[in-house]
C-alpha positions as YAML, in Angstrom:
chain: A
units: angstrom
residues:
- id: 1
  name: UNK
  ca: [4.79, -17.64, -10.09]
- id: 2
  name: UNK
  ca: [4.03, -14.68, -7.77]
- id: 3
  name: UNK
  ca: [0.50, -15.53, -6.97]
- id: 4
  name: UNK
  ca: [1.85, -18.57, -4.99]
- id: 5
  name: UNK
  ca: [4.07, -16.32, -2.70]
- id: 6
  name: UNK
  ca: [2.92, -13.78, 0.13]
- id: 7
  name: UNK
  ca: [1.05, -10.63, -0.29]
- id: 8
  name: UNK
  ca: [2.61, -8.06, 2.25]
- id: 9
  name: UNK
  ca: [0.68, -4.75, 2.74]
- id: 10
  name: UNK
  ca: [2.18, -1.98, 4.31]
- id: 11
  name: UNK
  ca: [0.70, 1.11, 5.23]
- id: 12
  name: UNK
  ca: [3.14, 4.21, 5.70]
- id: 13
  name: UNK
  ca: [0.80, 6.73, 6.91]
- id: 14
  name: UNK
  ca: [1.97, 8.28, 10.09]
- id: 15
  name: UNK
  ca: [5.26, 6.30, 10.75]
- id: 16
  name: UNK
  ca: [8.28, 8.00, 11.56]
- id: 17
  name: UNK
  ca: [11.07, 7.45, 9.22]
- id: 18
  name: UNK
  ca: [12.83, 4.93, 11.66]
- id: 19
  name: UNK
  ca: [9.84, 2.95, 12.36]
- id: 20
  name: UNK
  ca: [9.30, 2.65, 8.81]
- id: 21
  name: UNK
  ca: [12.89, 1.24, 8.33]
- id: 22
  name: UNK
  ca: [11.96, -1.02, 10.71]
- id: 23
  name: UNK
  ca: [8.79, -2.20, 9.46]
- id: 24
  name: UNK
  ca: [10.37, -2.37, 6.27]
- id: 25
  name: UNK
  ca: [13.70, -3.73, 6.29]
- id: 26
  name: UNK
  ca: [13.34, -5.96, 9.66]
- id: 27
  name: UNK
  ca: [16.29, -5.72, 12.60]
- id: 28
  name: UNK
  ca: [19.48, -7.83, 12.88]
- id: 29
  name: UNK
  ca: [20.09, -9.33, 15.93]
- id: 30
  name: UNK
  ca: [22.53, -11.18, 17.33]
- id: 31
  name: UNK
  ca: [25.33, -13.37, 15.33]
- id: 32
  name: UNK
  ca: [23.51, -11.73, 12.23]
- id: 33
  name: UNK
  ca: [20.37, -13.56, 12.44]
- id: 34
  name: UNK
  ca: [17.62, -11.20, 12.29]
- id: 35
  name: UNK
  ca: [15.31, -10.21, 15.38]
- id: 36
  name: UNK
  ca: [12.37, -8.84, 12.99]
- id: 37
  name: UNK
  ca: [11.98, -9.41, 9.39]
- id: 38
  name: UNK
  ca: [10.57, -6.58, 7.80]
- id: 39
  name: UNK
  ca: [7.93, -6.88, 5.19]
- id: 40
  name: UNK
  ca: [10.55, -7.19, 1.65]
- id: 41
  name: UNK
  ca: [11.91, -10.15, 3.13]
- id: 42
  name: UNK
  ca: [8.81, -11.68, 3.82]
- id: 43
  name: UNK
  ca: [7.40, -10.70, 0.05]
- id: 44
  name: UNK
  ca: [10.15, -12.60, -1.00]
- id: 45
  name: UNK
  ca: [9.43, -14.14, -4.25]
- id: 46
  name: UNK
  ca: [5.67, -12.42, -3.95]
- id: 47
  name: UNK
  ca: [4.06, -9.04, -4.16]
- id: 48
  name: UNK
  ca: [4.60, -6.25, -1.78]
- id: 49
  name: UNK
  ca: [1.95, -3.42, -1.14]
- id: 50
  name: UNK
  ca: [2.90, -0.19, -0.24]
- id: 51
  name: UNK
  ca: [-0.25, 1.83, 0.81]
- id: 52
  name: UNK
  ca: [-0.40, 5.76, 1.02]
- id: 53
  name: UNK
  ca: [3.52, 6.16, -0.46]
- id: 54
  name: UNK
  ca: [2.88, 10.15, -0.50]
- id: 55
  name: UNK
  ca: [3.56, 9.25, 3.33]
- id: 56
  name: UNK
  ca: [6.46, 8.12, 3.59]
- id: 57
  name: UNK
  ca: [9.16, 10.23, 4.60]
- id: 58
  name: UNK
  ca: [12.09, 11.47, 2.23]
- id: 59
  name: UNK
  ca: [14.58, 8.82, 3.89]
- id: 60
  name: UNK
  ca: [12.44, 5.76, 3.72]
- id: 61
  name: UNK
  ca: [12.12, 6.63, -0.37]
- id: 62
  name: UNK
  ca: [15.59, 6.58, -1.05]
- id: 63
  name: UNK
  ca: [15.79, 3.23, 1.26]
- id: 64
  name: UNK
  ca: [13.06, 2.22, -1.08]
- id: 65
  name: UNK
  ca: [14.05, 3.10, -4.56]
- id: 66
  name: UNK
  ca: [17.71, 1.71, -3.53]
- id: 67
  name: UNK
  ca: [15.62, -1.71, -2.89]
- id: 68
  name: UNK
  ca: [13.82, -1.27, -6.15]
- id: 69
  name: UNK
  ca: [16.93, -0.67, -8.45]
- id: 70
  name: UNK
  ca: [19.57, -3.05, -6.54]
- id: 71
  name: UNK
  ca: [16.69, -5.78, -5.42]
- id: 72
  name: UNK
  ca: [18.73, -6.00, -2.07]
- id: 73
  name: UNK
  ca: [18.92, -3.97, 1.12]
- id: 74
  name: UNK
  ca: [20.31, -4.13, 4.42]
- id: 75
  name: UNK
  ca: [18.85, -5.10, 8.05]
- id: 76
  name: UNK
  ca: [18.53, -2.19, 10.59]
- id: 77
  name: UNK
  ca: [21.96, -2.50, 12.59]
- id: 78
  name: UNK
  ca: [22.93, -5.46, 9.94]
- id: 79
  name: UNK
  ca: [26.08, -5.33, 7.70]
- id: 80
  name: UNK
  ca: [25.58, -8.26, 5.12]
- id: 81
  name: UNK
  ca: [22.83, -7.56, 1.82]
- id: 82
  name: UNK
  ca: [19.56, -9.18, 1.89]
- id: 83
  name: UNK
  ca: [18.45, -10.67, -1.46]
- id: 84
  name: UNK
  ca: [15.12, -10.19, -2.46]
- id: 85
  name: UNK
  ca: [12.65, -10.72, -5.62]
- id: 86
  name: UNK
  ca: [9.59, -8.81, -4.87]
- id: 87
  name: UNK
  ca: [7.10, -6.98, -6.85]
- id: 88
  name: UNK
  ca: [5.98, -3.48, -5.80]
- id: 89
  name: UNK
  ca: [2.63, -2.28, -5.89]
- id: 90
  name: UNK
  ca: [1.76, 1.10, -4.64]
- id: 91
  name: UNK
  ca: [-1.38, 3.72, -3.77]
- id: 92
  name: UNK
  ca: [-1.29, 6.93, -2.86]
- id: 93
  name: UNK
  ca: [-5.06, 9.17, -2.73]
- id: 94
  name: UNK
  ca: [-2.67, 12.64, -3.42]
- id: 95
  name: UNK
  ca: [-1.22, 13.79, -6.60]
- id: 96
  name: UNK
  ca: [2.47, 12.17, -6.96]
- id: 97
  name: UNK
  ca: [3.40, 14.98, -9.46]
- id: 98
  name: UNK
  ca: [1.82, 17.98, -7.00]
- id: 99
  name: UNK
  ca: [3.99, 16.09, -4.74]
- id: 100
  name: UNK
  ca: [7.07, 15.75, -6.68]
- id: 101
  name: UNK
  ca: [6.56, 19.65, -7.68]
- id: 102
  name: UNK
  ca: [6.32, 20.61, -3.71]
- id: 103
  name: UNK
  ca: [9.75, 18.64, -2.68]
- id: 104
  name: UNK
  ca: [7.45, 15.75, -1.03]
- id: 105
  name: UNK
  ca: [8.02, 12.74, -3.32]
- id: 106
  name: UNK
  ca: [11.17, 11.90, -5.40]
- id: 107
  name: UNK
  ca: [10.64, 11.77, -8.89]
- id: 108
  name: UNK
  ca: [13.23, 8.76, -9.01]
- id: 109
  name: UNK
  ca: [11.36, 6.94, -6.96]
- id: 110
  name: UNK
  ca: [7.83, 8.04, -8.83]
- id: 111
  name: UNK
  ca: [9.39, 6.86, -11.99]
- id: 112
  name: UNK
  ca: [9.82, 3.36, -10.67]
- id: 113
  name: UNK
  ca: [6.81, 2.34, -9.16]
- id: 114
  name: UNK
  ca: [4.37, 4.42, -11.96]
- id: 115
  name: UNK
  ca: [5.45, 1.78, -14.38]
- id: 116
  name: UNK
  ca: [1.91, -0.08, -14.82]
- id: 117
  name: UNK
  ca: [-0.78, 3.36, -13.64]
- id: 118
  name: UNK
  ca: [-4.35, 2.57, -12.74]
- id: 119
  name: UNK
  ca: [-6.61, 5.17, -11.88]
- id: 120
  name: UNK
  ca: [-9.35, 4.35, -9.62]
- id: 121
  name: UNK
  ca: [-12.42, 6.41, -10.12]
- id: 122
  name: UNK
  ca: [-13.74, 8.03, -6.50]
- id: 123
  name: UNK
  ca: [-16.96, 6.70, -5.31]
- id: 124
  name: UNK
  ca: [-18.67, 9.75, -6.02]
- id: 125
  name: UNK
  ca: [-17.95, 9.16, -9.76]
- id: 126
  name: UNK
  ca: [-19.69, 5.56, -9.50]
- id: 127
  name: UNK
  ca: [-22.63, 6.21, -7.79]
- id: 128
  name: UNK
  ca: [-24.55, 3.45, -9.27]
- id: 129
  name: UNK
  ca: [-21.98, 1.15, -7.98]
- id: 130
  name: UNK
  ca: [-23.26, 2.14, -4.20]
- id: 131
  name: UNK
  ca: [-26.03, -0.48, -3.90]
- id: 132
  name: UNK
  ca: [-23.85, -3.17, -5.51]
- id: 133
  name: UNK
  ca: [-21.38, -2.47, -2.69]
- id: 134
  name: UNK
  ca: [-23.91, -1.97, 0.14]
- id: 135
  name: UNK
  ca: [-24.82, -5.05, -0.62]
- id: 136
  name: UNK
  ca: [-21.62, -6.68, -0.70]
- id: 137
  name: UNK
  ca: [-20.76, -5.35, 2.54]
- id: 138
  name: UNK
  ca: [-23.84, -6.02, 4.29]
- id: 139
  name: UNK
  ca: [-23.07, -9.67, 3.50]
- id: 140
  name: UNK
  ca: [-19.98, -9.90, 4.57]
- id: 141
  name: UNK
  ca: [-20.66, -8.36, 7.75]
- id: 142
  name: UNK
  ca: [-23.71, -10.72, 8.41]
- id: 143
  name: UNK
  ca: [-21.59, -13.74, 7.39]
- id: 144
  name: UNK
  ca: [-18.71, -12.01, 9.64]
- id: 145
  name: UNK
  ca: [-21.25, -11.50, 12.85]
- id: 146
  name: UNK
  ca: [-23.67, -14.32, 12.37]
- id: 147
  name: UNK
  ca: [-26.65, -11.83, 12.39]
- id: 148
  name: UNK
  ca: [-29.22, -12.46, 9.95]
- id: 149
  name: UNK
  ca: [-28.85, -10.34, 6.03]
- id: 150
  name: UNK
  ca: [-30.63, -6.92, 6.36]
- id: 151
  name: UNK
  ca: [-31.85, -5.27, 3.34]
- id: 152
  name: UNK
  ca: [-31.47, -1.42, 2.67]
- id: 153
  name: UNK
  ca: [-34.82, -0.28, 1.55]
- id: 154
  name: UNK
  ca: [-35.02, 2.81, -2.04]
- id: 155
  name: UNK
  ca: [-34.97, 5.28, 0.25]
- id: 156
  name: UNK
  ca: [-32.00, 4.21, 2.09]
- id: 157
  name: UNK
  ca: [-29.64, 3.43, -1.24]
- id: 158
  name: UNK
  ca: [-31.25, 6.94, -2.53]
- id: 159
  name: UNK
  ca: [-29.64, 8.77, 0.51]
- id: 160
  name: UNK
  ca: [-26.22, 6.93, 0.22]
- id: 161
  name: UNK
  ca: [-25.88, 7.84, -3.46]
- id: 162
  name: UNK
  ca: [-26.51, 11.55, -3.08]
- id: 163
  name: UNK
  ca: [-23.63, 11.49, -0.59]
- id: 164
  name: UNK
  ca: [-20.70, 13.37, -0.99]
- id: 165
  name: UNK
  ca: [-18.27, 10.54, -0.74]
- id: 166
  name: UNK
  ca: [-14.54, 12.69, -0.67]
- id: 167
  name: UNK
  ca: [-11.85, 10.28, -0.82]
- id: 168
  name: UNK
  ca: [-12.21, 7.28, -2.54]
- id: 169
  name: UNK
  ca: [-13.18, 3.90, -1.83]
...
C-alpha cells in the first residue's frame, strides 16, 4: 500500500520551467546513473504532492500530464524511461477553470489530476475553527521551543476571528 511509501511535496511557485524539470524529473549523470533524482522517482510506489499547480509553467504541464498518462518520464540530459507508480495529489488557491479560460492551465492536464475534488473552505468561512487552531499551534510551537503553553485570553481569540483572513489556511 501507498501509505508505506514516501510522501514527496513539491511546491512550484516561482520556479522557472527548467528548474522545475529539474526538481521534478532529477538529472542523469554519467554512464546513465542519475546525479539528482527528482521528486517522481523518489514517490515511487507513494504519493506525490504538487503544491500551487496554477504555477507551473506551460512546459512543466505537458512534462507532467505525459508522466501522468504514460507513468514514465525521462531524466534531464537522460535517454532511457524511468518507471514510476506514483499517486498525484494537487492544490492550487486560483481558479483552474479561470485559468484554463485565460491560456494558463491545460485543460488536459486539469482533467487528470481533478479526478477526486475537495474544496477547502477559507478560514474566513470557519471562524469558529480559529481558537481550535490557535490552540493547536500554540502547542506545537511550545512543544517545538521548549517555552512554557501560553493561553490566548476572549479578547485575543475575539480579535483573530473578526480578521479578514484572504487566502486560505
Amino acid at each position: 500500500p501507498r501509505t508505506k511509501n514516501e510522501f514527496v511535496a513539491i511546491s512550484a511557485a516561482g520556479m522557472t520551467p527548467d528548474r522545475l524539470d529539474l526538481e521534478l524529473f532529477g538529472e542523469e549523470g554519467e554512464g546513465g546513473r542519475p546525479s539528482k533524482i527528482g521528486v517522481f522517482e523518489r514517490a515511487h510506489g507513494g504519493t506525490l504532492f504538487l503544491d500551487e499547480v496554477a504555477d507551473m509553467p506551460k512546459e512543466s504541464q505537458g512534462r507532467i500530464l505525459r508522466v501522468l498518462v504514460e507513468q514514465r518520464f525521462r531524466r534531464v540530459g537522460g535517454d532511457t524511461d524511468v518507471q514510476v507508480d506514483v499517486r498525484v495529489v494537487s492544490s492550487t488557491s486560483r481558479d483552474l477553470r479561470e485559468e484554463i479560460a485565460v491560456g494558463r492551465f491545460r485543460e488536459d492536464l486539469f482533467h487528470r489530476l481533478n479526478v477526486v475534488p475537495l474544496r477547502v473552505p477559507g478560514l474566513s468561512e470557519r471562524r469558529d475553527d480559529i481558537a481550535l487552531l490557535a490552540t493547536y499551534f500554540i502547542e506545537r510551537l511550545s512543544e517545538a521551543s521548549g517555552l512554557p503553553k501560553r493561553v490566548l485570553g476572549e479578547d485575543a481569540v475575539a480579535t483573530l476571528q473578526v480578521h479578514d483572513w484572504p487566502g486560505n489556511v
